[in-house]
Short mmCIF file of C-alpha atoms and ligand atoms in Angstrom, two decimals:
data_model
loop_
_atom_site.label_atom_id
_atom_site.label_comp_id
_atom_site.label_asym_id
_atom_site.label_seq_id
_atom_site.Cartn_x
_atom_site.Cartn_y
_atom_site.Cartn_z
CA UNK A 1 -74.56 -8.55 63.14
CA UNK A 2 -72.58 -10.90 61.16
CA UNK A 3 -68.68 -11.45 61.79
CA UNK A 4 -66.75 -12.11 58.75
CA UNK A 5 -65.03 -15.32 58.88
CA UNK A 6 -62.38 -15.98 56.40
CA UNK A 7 -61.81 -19.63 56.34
CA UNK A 8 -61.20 -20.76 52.60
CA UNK A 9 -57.79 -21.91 51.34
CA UNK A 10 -56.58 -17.57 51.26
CA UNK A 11 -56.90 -15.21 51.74
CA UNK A 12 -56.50 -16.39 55.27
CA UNK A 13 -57.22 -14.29 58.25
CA UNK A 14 -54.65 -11.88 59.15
CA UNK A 15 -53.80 -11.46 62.87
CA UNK A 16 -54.71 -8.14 64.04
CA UNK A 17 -51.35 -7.14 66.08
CA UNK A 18 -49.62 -7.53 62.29
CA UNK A 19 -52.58 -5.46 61.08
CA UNK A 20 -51.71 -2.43 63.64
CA UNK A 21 -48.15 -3.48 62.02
CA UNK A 22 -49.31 -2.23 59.20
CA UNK A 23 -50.67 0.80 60.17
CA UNK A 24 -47.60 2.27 60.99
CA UNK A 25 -47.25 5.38 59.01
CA UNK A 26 -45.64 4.89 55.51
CA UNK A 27 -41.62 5.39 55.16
CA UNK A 28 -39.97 5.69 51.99
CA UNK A 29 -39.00 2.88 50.08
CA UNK A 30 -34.92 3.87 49.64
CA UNK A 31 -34.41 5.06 53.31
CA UNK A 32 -31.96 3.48 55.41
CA UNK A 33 -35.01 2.41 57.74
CA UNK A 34 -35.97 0.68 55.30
CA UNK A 35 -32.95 -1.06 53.20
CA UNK A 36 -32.48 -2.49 56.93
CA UNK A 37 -36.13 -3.96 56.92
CA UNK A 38 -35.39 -5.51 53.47
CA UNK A 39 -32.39 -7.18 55.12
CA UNK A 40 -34.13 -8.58 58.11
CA UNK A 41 -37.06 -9.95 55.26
CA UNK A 42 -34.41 -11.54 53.86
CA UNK A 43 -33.02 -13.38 56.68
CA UNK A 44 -36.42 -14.12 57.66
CA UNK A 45 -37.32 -16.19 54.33
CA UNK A 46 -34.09 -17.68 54.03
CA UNK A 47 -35.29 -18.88 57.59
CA UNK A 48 -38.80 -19.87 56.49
CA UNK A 49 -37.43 -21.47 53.90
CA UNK A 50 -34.53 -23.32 55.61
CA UNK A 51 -32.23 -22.41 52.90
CA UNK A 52 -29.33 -20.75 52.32
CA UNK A 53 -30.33 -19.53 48.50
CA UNK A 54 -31.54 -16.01 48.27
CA UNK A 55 -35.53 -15.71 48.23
CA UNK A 56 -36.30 -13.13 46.01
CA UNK A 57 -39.78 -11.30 47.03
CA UNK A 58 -42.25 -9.54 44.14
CA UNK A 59 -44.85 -7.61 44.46
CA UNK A 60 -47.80 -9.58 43.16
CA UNK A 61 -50.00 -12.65 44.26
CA UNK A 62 -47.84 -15.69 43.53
CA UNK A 63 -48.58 -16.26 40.50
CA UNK A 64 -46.35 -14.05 39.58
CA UNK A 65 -43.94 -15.56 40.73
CA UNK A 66 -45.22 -18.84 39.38
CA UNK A 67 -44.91 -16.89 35.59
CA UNK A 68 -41.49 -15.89 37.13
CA UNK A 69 -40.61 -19.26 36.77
CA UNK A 70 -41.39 -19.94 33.63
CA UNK A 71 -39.53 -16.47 32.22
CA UNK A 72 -36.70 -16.89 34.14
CA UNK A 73 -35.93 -20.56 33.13
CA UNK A 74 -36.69 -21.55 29.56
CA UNK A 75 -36.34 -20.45 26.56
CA UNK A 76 -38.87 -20.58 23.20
CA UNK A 77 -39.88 -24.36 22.47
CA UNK A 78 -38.46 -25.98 25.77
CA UNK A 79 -40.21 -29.01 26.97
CA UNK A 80 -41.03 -29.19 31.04
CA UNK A 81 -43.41 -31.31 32.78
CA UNK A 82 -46.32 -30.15 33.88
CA UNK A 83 -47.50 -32.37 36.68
CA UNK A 84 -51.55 -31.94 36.40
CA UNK A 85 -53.53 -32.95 39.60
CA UNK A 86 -55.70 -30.10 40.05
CA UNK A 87 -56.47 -26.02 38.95
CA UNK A 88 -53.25 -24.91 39.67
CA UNK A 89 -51.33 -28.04 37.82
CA UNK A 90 -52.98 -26.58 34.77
CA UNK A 91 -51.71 -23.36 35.64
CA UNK A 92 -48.51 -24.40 34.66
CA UNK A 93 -49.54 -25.56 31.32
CA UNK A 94 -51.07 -22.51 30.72
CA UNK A 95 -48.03 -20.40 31.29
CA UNK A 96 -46.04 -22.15 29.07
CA UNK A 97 -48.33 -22.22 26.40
CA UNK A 98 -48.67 -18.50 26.43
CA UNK A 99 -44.75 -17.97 26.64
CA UNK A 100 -44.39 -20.08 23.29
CA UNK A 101 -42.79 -23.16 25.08
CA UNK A 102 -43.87 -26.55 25.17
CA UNK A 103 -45.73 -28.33 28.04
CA UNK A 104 -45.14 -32.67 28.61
CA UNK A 105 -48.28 -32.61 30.30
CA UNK A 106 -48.24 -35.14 33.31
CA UNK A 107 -52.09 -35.70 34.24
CA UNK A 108 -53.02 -37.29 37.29
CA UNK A 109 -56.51 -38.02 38.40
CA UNK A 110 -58.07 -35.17 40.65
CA UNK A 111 -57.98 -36.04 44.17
CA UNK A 112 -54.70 -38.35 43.57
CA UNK A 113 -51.20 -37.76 44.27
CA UNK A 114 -48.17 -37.81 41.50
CA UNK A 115 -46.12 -41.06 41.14
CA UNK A 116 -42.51 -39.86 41.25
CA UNK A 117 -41.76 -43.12 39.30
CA UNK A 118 -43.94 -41.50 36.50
CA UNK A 119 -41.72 -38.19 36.52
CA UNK A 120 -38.52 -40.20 36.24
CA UNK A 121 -39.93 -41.91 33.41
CA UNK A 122 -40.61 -39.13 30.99
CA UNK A 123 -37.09 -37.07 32.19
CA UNK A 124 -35.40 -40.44 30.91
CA UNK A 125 -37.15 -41.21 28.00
CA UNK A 126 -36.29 -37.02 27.16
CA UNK A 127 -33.42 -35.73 28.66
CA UNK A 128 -34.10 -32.32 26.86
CA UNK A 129 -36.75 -31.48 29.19
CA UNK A 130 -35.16 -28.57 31.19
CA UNK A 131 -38.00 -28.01 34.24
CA UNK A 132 -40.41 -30.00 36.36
CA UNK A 133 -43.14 -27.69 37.66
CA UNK A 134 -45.10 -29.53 40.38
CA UNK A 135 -47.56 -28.10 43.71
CA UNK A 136 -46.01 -28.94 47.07
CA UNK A 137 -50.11 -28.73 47.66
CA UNK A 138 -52.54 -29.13 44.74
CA UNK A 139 -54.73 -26.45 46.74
CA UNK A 140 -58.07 -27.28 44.36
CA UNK A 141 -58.05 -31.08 45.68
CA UNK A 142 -56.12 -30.69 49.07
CA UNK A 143 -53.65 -33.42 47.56
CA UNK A 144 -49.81 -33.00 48.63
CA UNK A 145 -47.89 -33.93 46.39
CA UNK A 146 -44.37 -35.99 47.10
CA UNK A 147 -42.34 -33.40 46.58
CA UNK A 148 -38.98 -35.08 49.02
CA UNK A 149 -39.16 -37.68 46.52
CA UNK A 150 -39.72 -35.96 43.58
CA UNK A 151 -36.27 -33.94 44.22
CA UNK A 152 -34.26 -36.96 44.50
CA UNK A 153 -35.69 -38.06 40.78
CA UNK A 154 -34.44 -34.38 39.87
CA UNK A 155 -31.24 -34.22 41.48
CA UNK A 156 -29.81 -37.16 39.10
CA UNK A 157 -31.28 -35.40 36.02
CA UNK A 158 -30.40 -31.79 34.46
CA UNK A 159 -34.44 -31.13 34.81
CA UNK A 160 -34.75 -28.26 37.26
CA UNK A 161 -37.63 -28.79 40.06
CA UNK A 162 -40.07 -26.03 40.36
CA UNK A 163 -42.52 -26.17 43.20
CA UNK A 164 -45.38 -23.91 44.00
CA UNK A 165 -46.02 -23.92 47.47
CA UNK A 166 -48.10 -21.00 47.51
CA UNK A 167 -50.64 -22.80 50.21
CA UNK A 168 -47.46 -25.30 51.75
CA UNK A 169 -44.96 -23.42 53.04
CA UNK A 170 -45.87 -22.18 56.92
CA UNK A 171 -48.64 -24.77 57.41
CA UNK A 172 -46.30 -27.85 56.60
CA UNK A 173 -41.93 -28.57 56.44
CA UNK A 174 -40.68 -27.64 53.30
CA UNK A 175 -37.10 -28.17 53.47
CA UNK A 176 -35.54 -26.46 50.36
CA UNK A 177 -31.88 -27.01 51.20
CA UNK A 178 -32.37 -30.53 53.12
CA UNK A 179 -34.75 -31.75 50.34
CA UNK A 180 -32.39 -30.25 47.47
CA UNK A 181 -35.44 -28.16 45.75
CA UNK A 182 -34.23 -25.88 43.00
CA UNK A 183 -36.82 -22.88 43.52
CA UNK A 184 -39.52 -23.16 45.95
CA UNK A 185 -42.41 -20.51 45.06
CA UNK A 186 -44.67 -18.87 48.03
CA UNK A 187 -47.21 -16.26 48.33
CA UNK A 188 -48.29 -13.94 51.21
CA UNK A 189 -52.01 -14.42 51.52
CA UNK A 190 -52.10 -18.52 52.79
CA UNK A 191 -50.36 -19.57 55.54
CA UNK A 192 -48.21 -17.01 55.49
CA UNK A 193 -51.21 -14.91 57.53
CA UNK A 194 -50.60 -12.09 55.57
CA UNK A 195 -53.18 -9.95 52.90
CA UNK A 196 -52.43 -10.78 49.36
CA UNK A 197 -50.14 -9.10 47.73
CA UNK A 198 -46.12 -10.54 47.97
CA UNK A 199 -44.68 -13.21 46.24
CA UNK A 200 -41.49 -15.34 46.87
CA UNK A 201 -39.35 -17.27 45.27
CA UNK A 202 -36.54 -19.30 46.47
CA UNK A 203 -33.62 -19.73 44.16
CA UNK A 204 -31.00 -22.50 43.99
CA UNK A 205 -27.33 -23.10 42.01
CA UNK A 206 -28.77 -25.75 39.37
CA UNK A 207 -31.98 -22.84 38.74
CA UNK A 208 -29.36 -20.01 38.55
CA UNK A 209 -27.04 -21.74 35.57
CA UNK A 210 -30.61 -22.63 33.68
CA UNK A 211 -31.43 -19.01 34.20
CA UNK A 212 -28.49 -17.96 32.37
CA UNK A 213 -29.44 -19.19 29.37
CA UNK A 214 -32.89 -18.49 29.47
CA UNK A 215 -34.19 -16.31 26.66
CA UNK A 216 -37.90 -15.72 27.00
CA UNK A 217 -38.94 -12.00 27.48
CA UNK A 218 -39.46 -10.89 30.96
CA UNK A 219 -38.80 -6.88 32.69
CA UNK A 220 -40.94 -6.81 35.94
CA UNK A 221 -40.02 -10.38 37.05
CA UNK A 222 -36.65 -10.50 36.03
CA UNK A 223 -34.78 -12.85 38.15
CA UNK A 224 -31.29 -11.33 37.09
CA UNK A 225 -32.49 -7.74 38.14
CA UNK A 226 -34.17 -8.50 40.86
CA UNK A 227 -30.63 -10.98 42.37
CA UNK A 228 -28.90 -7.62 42.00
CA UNK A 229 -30.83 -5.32 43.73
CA UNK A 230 -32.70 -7.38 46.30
CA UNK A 231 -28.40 -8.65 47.23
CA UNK A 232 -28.31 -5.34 48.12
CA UNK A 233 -31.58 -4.90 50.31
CA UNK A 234 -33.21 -2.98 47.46
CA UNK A 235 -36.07 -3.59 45.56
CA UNK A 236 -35.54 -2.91 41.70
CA UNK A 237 -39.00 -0.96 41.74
CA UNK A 238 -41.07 0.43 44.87
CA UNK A 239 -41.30 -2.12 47.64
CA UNK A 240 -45.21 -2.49 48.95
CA UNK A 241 -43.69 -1.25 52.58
CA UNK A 242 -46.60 -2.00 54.89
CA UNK A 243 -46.52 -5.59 53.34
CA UNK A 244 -42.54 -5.77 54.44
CA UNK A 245 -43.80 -4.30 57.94
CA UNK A 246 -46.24 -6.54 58.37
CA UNK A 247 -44.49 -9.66 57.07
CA UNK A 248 -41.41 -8.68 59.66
CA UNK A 249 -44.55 -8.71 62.64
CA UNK A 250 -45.60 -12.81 61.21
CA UNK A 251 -41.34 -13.34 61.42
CA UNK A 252 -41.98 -13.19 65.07
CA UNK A 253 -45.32 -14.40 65.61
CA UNK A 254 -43.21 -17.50 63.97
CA UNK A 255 -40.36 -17.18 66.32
CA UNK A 256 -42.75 -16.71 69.49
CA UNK A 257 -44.81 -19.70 68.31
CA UNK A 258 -42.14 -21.83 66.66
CA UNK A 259 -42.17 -23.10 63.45
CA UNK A 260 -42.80 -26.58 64.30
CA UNK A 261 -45.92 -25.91 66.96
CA UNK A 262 -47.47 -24.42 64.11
CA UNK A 263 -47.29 -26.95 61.46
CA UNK A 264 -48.60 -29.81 64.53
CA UNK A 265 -51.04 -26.80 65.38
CA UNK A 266 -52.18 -26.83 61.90
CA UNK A 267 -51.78 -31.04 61.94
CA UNK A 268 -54.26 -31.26 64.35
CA UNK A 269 -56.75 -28.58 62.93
CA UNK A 270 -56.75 -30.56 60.11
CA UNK A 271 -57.25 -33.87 62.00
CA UNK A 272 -60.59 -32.62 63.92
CA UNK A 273 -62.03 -31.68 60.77
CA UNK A 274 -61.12 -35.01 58.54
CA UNK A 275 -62.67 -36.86 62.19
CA UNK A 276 -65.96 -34.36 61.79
CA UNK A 277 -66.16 -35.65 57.87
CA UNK A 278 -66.12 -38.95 58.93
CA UNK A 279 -68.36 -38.47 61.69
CA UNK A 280 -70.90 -36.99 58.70
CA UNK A 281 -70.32 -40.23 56.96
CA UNK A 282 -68.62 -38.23 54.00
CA UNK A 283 -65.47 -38.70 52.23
CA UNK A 284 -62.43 -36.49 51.58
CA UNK A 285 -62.16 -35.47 48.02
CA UNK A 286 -58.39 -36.50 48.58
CA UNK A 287 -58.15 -40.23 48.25
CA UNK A 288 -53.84 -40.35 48.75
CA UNK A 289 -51.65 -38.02 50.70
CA UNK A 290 -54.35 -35.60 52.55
CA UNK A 291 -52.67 -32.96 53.00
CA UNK A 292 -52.49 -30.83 56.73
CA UNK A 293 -53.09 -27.23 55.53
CA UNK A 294 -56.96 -27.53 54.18
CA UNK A 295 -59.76 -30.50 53.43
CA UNK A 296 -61.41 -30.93 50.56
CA UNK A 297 -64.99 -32.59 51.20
CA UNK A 298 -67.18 -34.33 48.72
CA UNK A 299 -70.70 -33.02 48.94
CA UNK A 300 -73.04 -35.78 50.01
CA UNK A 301 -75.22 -37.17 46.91
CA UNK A 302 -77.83 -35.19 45.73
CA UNK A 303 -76.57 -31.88 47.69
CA UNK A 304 -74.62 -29.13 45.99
CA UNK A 305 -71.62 -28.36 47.13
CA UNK A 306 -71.73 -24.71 46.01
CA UNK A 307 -75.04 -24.59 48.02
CA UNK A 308 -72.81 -25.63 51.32
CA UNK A 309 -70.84 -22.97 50.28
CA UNK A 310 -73.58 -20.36 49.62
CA UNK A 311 -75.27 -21.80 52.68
CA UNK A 312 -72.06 -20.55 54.79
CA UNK A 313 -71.84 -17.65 53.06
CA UNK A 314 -74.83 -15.84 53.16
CA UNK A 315 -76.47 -17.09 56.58
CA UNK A 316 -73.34 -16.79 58.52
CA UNK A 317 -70.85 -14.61 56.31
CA UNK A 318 -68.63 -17.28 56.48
CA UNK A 319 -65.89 -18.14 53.70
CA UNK A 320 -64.98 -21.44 52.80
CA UNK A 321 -64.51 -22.52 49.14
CA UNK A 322 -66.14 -24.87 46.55
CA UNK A 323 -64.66 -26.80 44.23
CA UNK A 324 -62.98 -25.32 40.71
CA UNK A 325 -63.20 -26.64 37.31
CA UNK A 326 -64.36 -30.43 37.24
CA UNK A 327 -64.85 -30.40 41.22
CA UNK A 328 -67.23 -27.63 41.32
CA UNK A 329 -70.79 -28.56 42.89
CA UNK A 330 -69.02 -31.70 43.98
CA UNK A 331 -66.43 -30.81 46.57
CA UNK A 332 -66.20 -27.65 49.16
CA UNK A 333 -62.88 -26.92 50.74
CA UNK A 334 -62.01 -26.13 54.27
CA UNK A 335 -58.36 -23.73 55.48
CA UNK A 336 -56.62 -25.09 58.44
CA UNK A 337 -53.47 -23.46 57.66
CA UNK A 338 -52.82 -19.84 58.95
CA UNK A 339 -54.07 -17.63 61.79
CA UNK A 340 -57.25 -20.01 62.19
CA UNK A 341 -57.77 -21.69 65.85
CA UNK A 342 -59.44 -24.81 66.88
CA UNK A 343 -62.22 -22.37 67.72
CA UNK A 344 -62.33 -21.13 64.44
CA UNK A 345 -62.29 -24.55 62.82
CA UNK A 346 -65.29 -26.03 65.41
CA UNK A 347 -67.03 -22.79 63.98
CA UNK A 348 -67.17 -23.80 60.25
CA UNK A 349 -67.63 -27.76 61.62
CA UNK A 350 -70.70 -26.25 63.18
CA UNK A 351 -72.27 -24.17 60.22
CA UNK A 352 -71.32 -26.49 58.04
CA UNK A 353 -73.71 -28.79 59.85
CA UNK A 354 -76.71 -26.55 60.01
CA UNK A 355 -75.91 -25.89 55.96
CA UNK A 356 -76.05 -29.79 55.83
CA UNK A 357 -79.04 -30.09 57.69
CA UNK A 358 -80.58 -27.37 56.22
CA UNK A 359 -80.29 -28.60 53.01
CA UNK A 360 -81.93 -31.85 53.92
CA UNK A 361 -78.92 -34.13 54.34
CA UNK A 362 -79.95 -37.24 57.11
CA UNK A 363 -76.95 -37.30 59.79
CA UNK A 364 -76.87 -37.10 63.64
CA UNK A 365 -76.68 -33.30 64.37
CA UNK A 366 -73.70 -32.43 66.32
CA UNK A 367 -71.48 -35.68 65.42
CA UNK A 368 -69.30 -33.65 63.21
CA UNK A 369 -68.43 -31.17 66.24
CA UNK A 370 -68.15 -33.93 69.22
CA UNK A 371 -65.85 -35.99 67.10
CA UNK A 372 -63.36 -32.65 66.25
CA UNK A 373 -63.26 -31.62 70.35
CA UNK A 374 -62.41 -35.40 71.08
CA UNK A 375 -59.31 -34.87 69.06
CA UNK A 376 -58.82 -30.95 70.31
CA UNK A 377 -59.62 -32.14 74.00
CA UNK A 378 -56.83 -35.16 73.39
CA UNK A 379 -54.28 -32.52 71.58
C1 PLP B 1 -53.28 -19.59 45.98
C2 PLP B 1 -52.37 -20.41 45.16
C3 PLP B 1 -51.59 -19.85 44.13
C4 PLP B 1 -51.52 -18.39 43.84
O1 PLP B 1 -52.69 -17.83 43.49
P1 PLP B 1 -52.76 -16.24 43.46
O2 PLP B 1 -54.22 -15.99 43.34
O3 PLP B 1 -51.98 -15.77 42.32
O4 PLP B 1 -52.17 -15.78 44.76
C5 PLP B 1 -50.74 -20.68 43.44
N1 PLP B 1 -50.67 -21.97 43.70
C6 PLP B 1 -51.38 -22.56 44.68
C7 PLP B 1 -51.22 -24.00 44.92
C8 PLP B 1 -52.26 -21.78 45.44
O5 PLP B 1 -52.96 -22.36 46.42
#
C-alpha cells in the first residue's frame, strides 16, 4: 500500500488535528459564532503578517487575490513593472494584459534574483508607473527575491509595491509593516498548511489612496466592498467556514510552535536537502538568493527531470514538482515549507535517489541521505 506524500511547492500537507478542525459540523456563515471567528482570523493575519493594515481574506487560490491586485489598483493603460524571474513573474504580465493596462516588463534570467538598482531605474526614468508587482519567492525557480530592498526603492517613489508571497509568508519573515510593503498577497495551500482554497491580501495607506482612483472593473474582488464588510467581521458573500475553522487551528499550531522555530525549522529542512544535492554532485537551479521554503534541482545531464518526477510519483506516490515553462525536463522542485518534517524531507532525499539510480545516473548511493542527517543530527 502506497502512502500519499505531498511534498511539491502546495498543496502542502495539512496537519491532521486542523483536519478534525475541519470536521466540525458546519455553522452558518452570519451567526454570532461565527462573526467572532472572523474577528479572531483577523487578528491572526494581522499577526502573521506583522502588520497593523487590515488583511482582507477571499475565497479563491491566490491568484485571486493576485488579479485583486491588479483591479483594485490601476486603471485602463497604467504602466507597472512586472518583475519576470519565473512562471508566476509572467503571471503578472498576463493580468495586466487582460485588464487592458500596460505591463514595463522587467525580465530577469530564470534561476536569478532581481537587481533592486534595476527597479529604481525604470520608476525614475517613468514616474507614471503606478505599481511594482514582484514574488517575495519566484516559486518556479526557488529564487527569493529582495523584497526589504526593493521597498526602500518604493517608499521614495509614488509606485506602489505589490508582492506575492503566496509560497513566502509562514516558511520565511515577511515583515509588512517593518519592511514598509504596500500589499503583501498570500494563499492558504503553501506554508500556510492549509487545503487550497483562501486568499489574503494585506493592505497598506499608500495602496488604499491608489485604490481610490482605480477604475478597472472588478465585483467579487472588490477591495472597497470587501474593507467594509470584512471591518466588520463579515464576509461580503458566504465565508468557506471550515477553511476559517481550520485556519484558526494553524493560528495556534503557530503560537505553540512559534513563528520563528518554524521559519529555522524550515531553514534547516532546506539546508539538508541543498547538502544532499551537493552530495549528488548536482546543482541548484537557483544560482543567487536560494530561497528556505523549497529547492529547485537541475536534473543531471542526459536524465529527465519530469522522469525524476514520474519516477517519485508512480513507484512511491510521492509528489514533488518539475519544472514549468522553459525549466521543464530540466529542473524538479522540492517543498520544505509547511507541515513537512526532517523525516519527511530524508523520505523524498531517499526516493529521489533510487529515481536517480534507477534511471542510470552514476553517484554513491546513500550520499544524498548521510549528508542531510549530518546537518539534522547537528540541528
Ligand atoms: C502557488 C503560488 C501562487 C498561487 O497559485 P494558485 O494556484 O492560484 O494558488 C501565486 N504565486 C506564487 C509565487 C505561488 O507559489
Amino acid at each position: 500500500m502506497k502512502k500519499v506524500s505531498l511534498l511539491a511547492p502546495g498543496p502542502t500537507p495539512v496537519p491532521p488535528r486542523t483536519m478534525l478542525a475541519m470536521a466540525q459540523p458546519l455553522i452558518h456563515h452570519r451567526s454570532s459564532d461565527f462573526l467572532e471567528m472572523f474577528g479572531r482570523v483577523r487578528a491572526g493575519l494581522k499577526k502573521l503578517f506583522k502588520t497593523d493594515n487590515e488583511v482582507l481574506t477571499f475565497c479563491s487560490s491566490g491568484t485571486g487575490a493576485m488579479d485583486s491586485s491588479v483591479s483594485n489598483l490601476l486603471s485602463p493603460g497604467d504602466k507597472a513593472i512586472c518583475v519576470r524571474g519565473g512562471k508566476f513573474g509572467e503571471r503578472w504580465t498576463e493580468l495586466l494584459e487582460a485588464y487592458g493596462c500596460t505591463p514595463v516588463n522587467l525580465d530577469v534570467e530564470w534561476g536569478y534574483a532581481v537587481k533592486p538598482e534595476q527597479v529604481e531605474a525604470l520608476l525614475k526614468d517613468d514616474p507614471s508607473i503606478k505599481a511594482v508587482y514582484v514574488q517575495a519567492l519566484e516559486t518556479s525557480t526557488g529564487v527569493a527575491h529582495p523584497i526589504q530592498e526593493l521597498a526602500q526603492v518604493t517608499k521614495d517613489s509614488d509606485a506602489v509595491l505589490v508582492v506575492d508571497a503566496v509560497s513566502a509568508l509562514g516558511a520565511y519573515d515577511i515583515p509588512t509593516d517593518e519592511w514598509g510593503l504596500d500589499v503583501v498577497i498570500s494563499g492558504s495551500q503553501k506554508a500556510m498548511m492549509l487545503p487550497p482554497g483562501l486568499a489574503f491580501a494585506s493592505i497598506g495607506p499608500k495602496a488604499l489612496k491608489l485604490m481610490e482612483s482605480s477604475t478597472l472593473p472588478k465585483f467579487y474582488f472588490s477591495w472597497a466592498k470587501e474593507l467594509k464588510t470584512q471591518g466588520i467581521n463579515k464576509g461580503a458573500f458566504t465565508s468557506p467556514v471550515p477553511l476559517f475553522i481550520g485556519l484558526l487551528d494553524i493560528f495556534d499550531l503557530i503560537e505553540e510552535i512559534g513563528l520563528d522555530n518554524i521559519f529555522k525549522e524550515t531553514a534547516v529542512k532546506s539546508q539538508a536537502f541543498k547538502a544532499a544535492v551537493a552530495a549528488w554532485g548536482l546543482e541548484l537551479f537557483s544560482k543567487e538568493n536560494a530561497s528556505t521554503g523549497l529547492t529547485a534541482v537541475l536534473a543531471p545531464e542526459g536524465i529527465d527531470a519530469q522522469d525524476v518526477v514520474g519516477w517519485l510519483k508512480e513507484k512511491y506516490a510521492i509528489f514533488i514538482a518539475g519544472g514549468q515553462a522553459q525549466a521543464k525536463g530540466k529542473i524538479f522542485r522540492v517543498a520544505h515549507m509547511g507541515f513537512i518534517s526532517e523525516f519527511d524531507t530524508l523520505k523524498a532525499i531517499s526516493a529521489i535517489e533510487m529515481a536517480l539510480a534507477g534511471l542510470g545516473y552514476k553517484f554513491e548511493m546513500g550520499a544524498g541521505v548521510a549528508a542531510a542527517q549530518k546537518i539534522f543530527g547537528e540541528a
